[in-house]
Amino acid sequence: MSGAPCHLVDLLPESPKAFHQCVLRTGEDGNGHRLDPAIFFLLDQAAVALYETLGCVKSSNLREQSGISLCDSGETLHDSVYNITEMGPGNNESVSVTKEQSPNSHARAANMIFQLVEPNCDLDDPDWDQQETKDSPQVPKELQSERAGGAVLGPSVCMSTAGAVMYRAWEGLHGSSWQAVRPEWRRAFAAACLLRACGLYLQARVHNEPRALYQEAIRICDLGLLMGLPILDNAIPRLISILQTCCVQKKRFASQANVACPENAESKLKRVERALLPHEGSSLSMPAPCLSWLSTPHALVQPLPVLTEPPLIVFHKELFEPQRPALLEGIVRHWPAMTSRRWSFEYLESISGLRTVPVEVGARYTDTSWGQRLMTLSEFIDQHVVHADEQLTVGYMAQHQLFDQIPELMADICIPDYCCLGEGDGDNVTINAWLGPGGTVSPLHQDPHQNLLVQVLGRKYVRLYSPDFSSNLYPNPSHLLSNTSQVDIESPDLDRFPLFCKAPSQQLMLNPGQTLFIPRGHWHFVRALEPSISSSFA
Amino acid sequence: MTDWLACGYGGLGQLGDPREEAHVWPKAICRGSLRSVSAGWGATLLHTRKGHLWAKGFVCSKSSHLRVLRGGNDIQAFVCGEDFVLLASSEGLQVWAWPDLFHDGPAVPAWQGAALTDEDAKALPLVPGGYVELHPPFFRELSLPEGVQVWRLALGREHAVLLSFTGQVWTWGSGRHGQLGHGGLEEEKQARLVEALHGLPILEVAAGGWHSLALSCAGDVYSWGWNEAGQLGLPSKMDFIIDPLDPEKPLQIPGDVQVGQESEPHGHKHARRGAENDEKEFISIQALPALLDFPHGEDIAAIACGSRHSVAITKCGKLYAWGWGKYTCYFDIFIILRVITKCITSSFPHHFSRSFTLTECQQRSLAAPKERVFYLGPFDCWLVCLQ
């Protein structure tokens, strides 16, 4: 095989041993916690299977290449485990795992391991029927997975073994809080994802219909990015770019033209267009609940200053020092996302539709039925943007560091200069993306860092309250939601929250091309009035 | 002495042949009968007729079976964890790291306590004065209000569920997935009564990774906690994900297993992503106990939890399992089971149509408590004992 496997060879270290060491060595946090050695054993098995398939490592060299020290106590894996050359054909006769003559590496390794006799194993113990190890019971054909009859066994072994590690590591990742998750688990998870995706890639290359496999491999890589840590010099993003060249995204409109119901086709197409393409000039009014609230005698609304491309000094003096919010015009007018590569949902889908992103499902995050799901950007746009009104609940891709995950999109934006002000230096800016249909709501809440919210597409209604009036906003007493107000500001319950109407607010419609400066701790409420894309810099 | 059947992930040899990565249907873990078993992730501990303790699986850097040399010849009970094993024997109550179990050398246990009576040993991980967790600092004191007599304790990954002698349930620990059953997500540092089950005498409790089950004396099962894979038996968000290699692959059932009529061969019900993907209501977290409905309203006799799955046995011997089951059924790449209440009536070659029975427990005293009938490992294997 030429071509692509070379790409994989560039991606991976030169041997399974080096792979193992790279995974163990990445990062400097060694606080003494060791993962179960079985995890590394499985990762090594998967790596060996992968390397064998790539043809990088000849069987006879496998022993030398794979002399791996697994236990921290210095115990080394028994060398003969991987010594395939010592296995004669006679030892394999009892193995009826595969139809083919050449047993796969997993079975070979397992055979070797299982036949080792431990010194303290009591062979006379009638409790242990030693026949069990010698006969190697028939694994019924229907219970065998891709091992039987599969054309390429190496990748499948790699995949299934890496899959086992993925599931095991997944549980290690889901502890009480994300901050408490041990980095060793995240690295092991990322390594398992990488191996599994490589295995999928190799299988896809020889498959009739590889598209689904490539997409699955991209999905696995994204899981490794989202939940793992960078390993092997960013091998996973490099693998993703290899996979994406194999997978050309179909144009949405081309497929929409084949919609089955002709009488609705035109209106459906218009709705799809409206959702996906950028549009200017339509006038949107304030949401009705806000209008009715504004007309009550209680409402205290103050004007919000508007500045057009203020110099840094002006920004610092007028806004940053006094910590006043303001609307900024023109800052992003030179962004490629606003000009040459005008962003729209269709554009995003064409660039990165296959990438997996976390989506919040549920009306607002204070609801009990709120949850997070992972889905590809394509699915999200299809289900929750284009067909948003057919769904039971709102889906919102909110507060996700999309630009770290998809560097191609990073090229379309620039970090505003104002971000260099604030705690720390300008290098620690967290850039989030916010994608969703109309109707997404972020309930009134405050953040510990200041924020520059840039509106790229669509319109949002935003209301701001100063932190000086926090007690009027009745923050949630529970620890998890202490930064969120209990008041539903679009229809406030003034019996429960009487002080709410005494708090002055500022409000605005945020249009594409505008930027909102939200000082640290400032309460804000955001409702999208139409399908919208924003990005925030904190 | 009973025969033990195992099912689940066996890629390291912990259930038998390590080449058979997924033990899809319950089958015998070894030929003899065993006194009891306990499962860690990479290895299983088996207590044989002769009183020996064997570990099967990935031990000491290889897949094999090794005899445990600690605990002498008189092992009362044992509990496996991921990194440590709790062993109650005549040498006392000890917690050993896995590798240290197999050497006869001078290693010391990670924790040592006084020897227990046989009766007390049945209540592991409860010990006089507190309980033993399988991670440092191991022993934790237990303080409950006056007059509460503890009976059994089930430990999840981050929480604990305690059953009192009078059938009350107390929980404490992390509550981020609703596994404490108090209606919220807050952590509880002290044991707190689960008031939702007040008035219902509970017979048995079980704790999975992030969920809990309770079995009432009337045979009802209540579940609460995390439901991301359907481990509570409630509608879950997990869709079927099709095996990209073979989307049309039908269900494969070995010849000697009967699947109950009421279960749908869920392999045929692949919901395709995007096609008929209507968003049904699903529950991710259930913070208060919910009653489970079994297909025929059967009474349940025993329950147990794995890390993300749950199992129940009815009074007439049927086995139900639900939750995360990648390695238990129709595994292929990424077929993750949705909520299933699936009934398996298995007839195995040497235990033909024997069903499990539990002596009726009219009174809560349980003078002669039934042997633990089955036990679930932390990672998706389960072992069933048929008598």
PDB file of N, CA and C in Angstrom, chain A residues 342-375:
ATOM      1  N   ARG A 342     -17.616  35.021   4.019  1.00  0.00           N
ATOM      2  CA  ARG A 342     -18.740  35.401   4.889  1.00  0.00           C
ATOM      3  C   ARG A 342     -19.337  34.174   5.547  1.00  0.00           C
ATOM      4  N   TRP A 343     -19.405  34.212   6.814  1.00  0.00           N
ATOM      5  CA  TRP A 343     -19.879  33.051   7.543  1.00  0.00           C
ATOM      6  C   TRP A 343     -21.371  32.874   7.418  1.00  0.00           C
ATOM      7  N   SER A 344     -21.738  31.634   7.290  1.00  0.00           N
ATOM      8  CA  SER A 344     -23.137  31.256   7.324  1.00  0.00           C
ATOM      9  C   SER A 344     -23.137  29.815   7.792  1.00  0.00           C
ATOM     10  N   PHE A 345     -24.286  29.291   8.077  1.00  0.00           N
ATOM     11  CA  PHE A 345     -24.328  27.898   8.498  1.00  0.00           C
ATOM     12  C   PHE A 345     -23.902  26.985   7.367  1.00  0.00           C
ATOM     13  N   GLU A 346     -24.183  27.378   6.161  1.00  0.00           N
ATOM     14  CA  GLU A 346     -23.772  26.533   5.048  1.00  0.00           C
ATOM     15  C   GLU A 346     -22.254  26.508   4.932  1.00  0.00           C
ATOM     16  N   TYR A 347     -21.653  27.668   5.140  1.00  0.00           N
ATOM     17  CA  TYR A 347     -20.206  27.724   5.066  1.00  0.00           C
ATOM     18  C   TYR A 347     -19.581  26.853   6.150  1.00  0.00           C
ATOM     19  N   LEU A 348     -20.102  26.979   7.361  1.00  0.00           N
ATOM     20  CA  LEU A 348     -19.550  26.183   8.455  1.00  0.00           C
ATOM     21  C   LEU A 348     -19.694  24.699   8.158  1.00  0.00           C
ATOM     22  N   GLU A 349     -20.844  24.349   7.594  1.00  0.00           N
ATOM     23  CA  GLU A 349     -21.061  22.935   7.325  1.00  0.00           C
ATOM     24  C   GLU A 349     -20.093  22.444   6.255  1.00  0.00           C
ATOM     25  N   SER A 350     -19.806  23.306   5.281  1.00  0.00           N
ATOM     26  CA  SER A 350     -18.919  22.833   4.220  1.00  0.00           C
ATOM     27  C   SER A 350     -17.494  22.677   4.726  1.00  0.00           C
ATOM     28  N   ILE A 351     -17.096  23.541   5.634  1.00  0.00           N
ATOM     29  CA  ILE A 351     -15.724  23.448   6.149  1.00  0.00           C
ATOM     30  C   ILE A 351     -15.589  22.315   7.148  1.00  0.00           C
ATOM     31  N   SER A 352     -16.534  22.188   8.037  1.00  0.00           N
ATOM     32  CA  SER A 352     -16.317  21.298   9.178  1.00  0.00           C
ATOM     33  C   SER A 352     -17.586  20.576   9.588  1.00  0.00           C
ATOM     34  N   GLY A 353     -18.372  20.178   8.626  1.00  0.00           N
ATOM     35  CA  GLY A 353     -19.629  19.534   8.977  1.00  0.00           C
ATOM     36  C   GLY A 353     -19.460  18.206   9.675  1.00  0.00           C
ATOM     37  N   LEU A 354     -18.331  17.554   9.455  1.00  0.00           N
ATOM     38  CA  LEU A 354     -18.169  16.217  10.009  1.00  0.00           C
ATOM     39  C   LEU A 354     -17.626  16.218  11.427  1.00  0.00           C
ATOM     40  N   ARG A 355     -17.313  17.382  11.920  1.00  0.00           N
ATOM     41  CA  ARG A 355     -16.675  17.440  13.238  1.00  0.00           C
ATOM     42  C   ARG A 355     -17.729  17.363  14.327  1.00  0.00           C
ATOM     43  N   THR A 356     -17.337  16.728  15.411  1.00  0.00           N
ATOM     44  CA  THR A 356     -18.272  16.525  16.513  1.00  0.00           C
ATOM     45  C   THR A 356     -18.167  17.669  17.504  1.00  0.00           C
ATOM     46  N   VAL A 357     -19.302  18.185  17.895  1.00  0.00           N
ATOM     47  CA  VAL A 357     -19.316  19.304  18.846  1.00  0.00           C
ATOM     48  C   VAL A 357     -20.311  19.001  19.965  1.00  0.00           C
ATOM     49  N   PRO A 358     -20.101  19.609  21.127  1.00  0.00           N
ATOM     50  CA  PRO A 358     -21.072  19.415  22.207  1.00  0.00           C
ATOM     51  C   PRO A 358     -22.246  20.382  22.044  1.00  0.00           C
ATOM     52  N   VAL A 359     -23.418  19.864  22.201  1.00  0.00           N
ATOM     53  CA  VAL A 359     -24.627  20.665  22.010  1.00  0.00           C
ATOM     54  C   VAL A 359     -25.446  20.596  23.280  1.00  0.00           C
ATOM     55  N   GLU A 360     -25.943  21.732  23.705  1.00  0.00           N
ATOM     56  CA  GLU A 360     -26.815  21.754  24.869  1.00  0.00           C
ATOM     57  C   GLU A 360     -28.256  21.645  24.405  1.00  0.00           C
ATOM     58  N   VAL A 361     -28.936  20.707  24.964  1.00  0.00           N
ATOM     59  CA  VAL A 361     -30.320  20.472  24.562  1.00  0.00           C
ATOM     60  C   VAL A 361     -31.227  20.776  25.740  1.00  0.00           C
ATOM     61  N   GLY A 362     -32.184  21.630  25.505  1.00  0.00           N
ATOM     62  CA  GLY A 362     -33.062  22.013  26.607  1.00  0.00           C
ATOM     63  C   GLY A 362     -33.236  23.514  26.563  1.00  0.00           C
ATOM     64  N   ALA A 363     -34.341  23.979  27.105  1.00  0.00           N
ATOM     65  CA  ALA A 363     -34.680  25.395  26.947  1.00  0.00           C
ATOM     66  C   ALA A 363     -33.641  26.302  27.588  1.00  0.00           C
ATOM     67  N   ARG A 364     -33.263  25.985  28.772  1.00  0.00           N
ATOM     68  CA  ARG A 364     -32.217  26.779  29.430  1.00  0.00           C
ATOM     69  C   ARG A 364     -31.506  25.911  30.447  1.00  0.00           C
ATOM     70  N   TYR A 365     -30.292  26.301  30.770  1.00  0.00           N
ATOM     71  CA  TYR A 365     -29.485  25.366  31.563  1.00  0.00           C
ATOM     72  C   TYR A 365     -29.923  25.274  33.004  1.00  0.00           C
ATOM     73  N   THR A 366     -30.875  26.095  33.375  1.00  0.00           N
ATOM     74  CA  THR A 366     -31.403  25.960  34.721  1.00  0.00           C
ATOM     75  C   THR A 366     -32.540  24.940  34.773  1.00  0.00           C
ATOM     76  N   ASP A 367     -32.968  24.440  33.623  1.00  0.00           N
ATOM     77  CA  ASP A 367     -34.045  23.467  33.631  1.00  0.00           C
ATOM     78  C   ASP A 367     -33.530  22.094  34.031  1.00  0.00           C
ATOM     79  N   THR A 368     -34.407  21.307  34.599  1.00  0.00           N
ATOM     80  CA  THR A 368     -33.986  19.969  35.011  1.00  0.00           C
ATOM     81  C   THR A 368     -33.810  19.049  33.823  1.00  0.00           C
ATOM     82  N   SER A 369     -34.488  19.338  32.711  1.00  0.00           N
ATOM     83  CA  SER A 369     -34.363  18.421  31.587  1.00  0.00           C
ATOM     84  C   SER A 369     -33.229  18.817  30.658  1.00  0.00           C
ATOM     85  N   TRP A 370     -32.432  19.726  31.079  1.00  0.00           N
ATOM     86  CA  TRP A 370     -31.342  20.202  30.231  1.00  0.00           C
ATOM     87  C   TRP A 370     -30.238  19.171  30.171  1.00  0.00           C
ATOM     88  N   GLY A 371     -29.611  19.035  29.044  1.00  0.00           N
ATOM     89  CA  GLY A 371     -28.526  18.066  28.960  1.00  0.00           C
ATOM     90  C   GLY A 371     -27.575  18.419  27.831  1.00  0.00           C
ATOM     91  N   GLN A 372     -26.484  17.720  27.791  1.00  0.00           N
ATOM     92  CA  GLN A 372     -25.503  17.940  26.733  1.00  0.00           C
ATOM     93  C   GLN A 372     -25.365  16.694  25.891  1.00  0.00           C
ATOM     94  N   ARG A 373     -25.232  16.882  24.616  1.00  0.00           N
ATOM     95  CA  ARG A 373     -25.012  15.750  23.737  1.00  0.00           C
ATOM     96  C   ARG A 373     -23.866  16.073  22.813  1.00  0.00           C
ATOM     97  N   LEU A 374     -23.315  15.024  22.241  1.00  0.00           N
ATOM     98  CA  LEU A 374     -22.296  15.218  21.212  1.00  0.00           C
ATOM     99  C   LEU A 374     -22.926  14.874  19.870  1.00  0.00           C
ATOM    100  N   MET A 375     -22.736  15.725  18.910  1.00  0.00           N
ATOM    101  CA  MET A 375     -23.210  15.394  17.568  1.00  0.00           C
ATOM    102  C   MET A 375     -22.345  16.139  16.571  1.00  0.00           C
TER     103      MET A 375
END
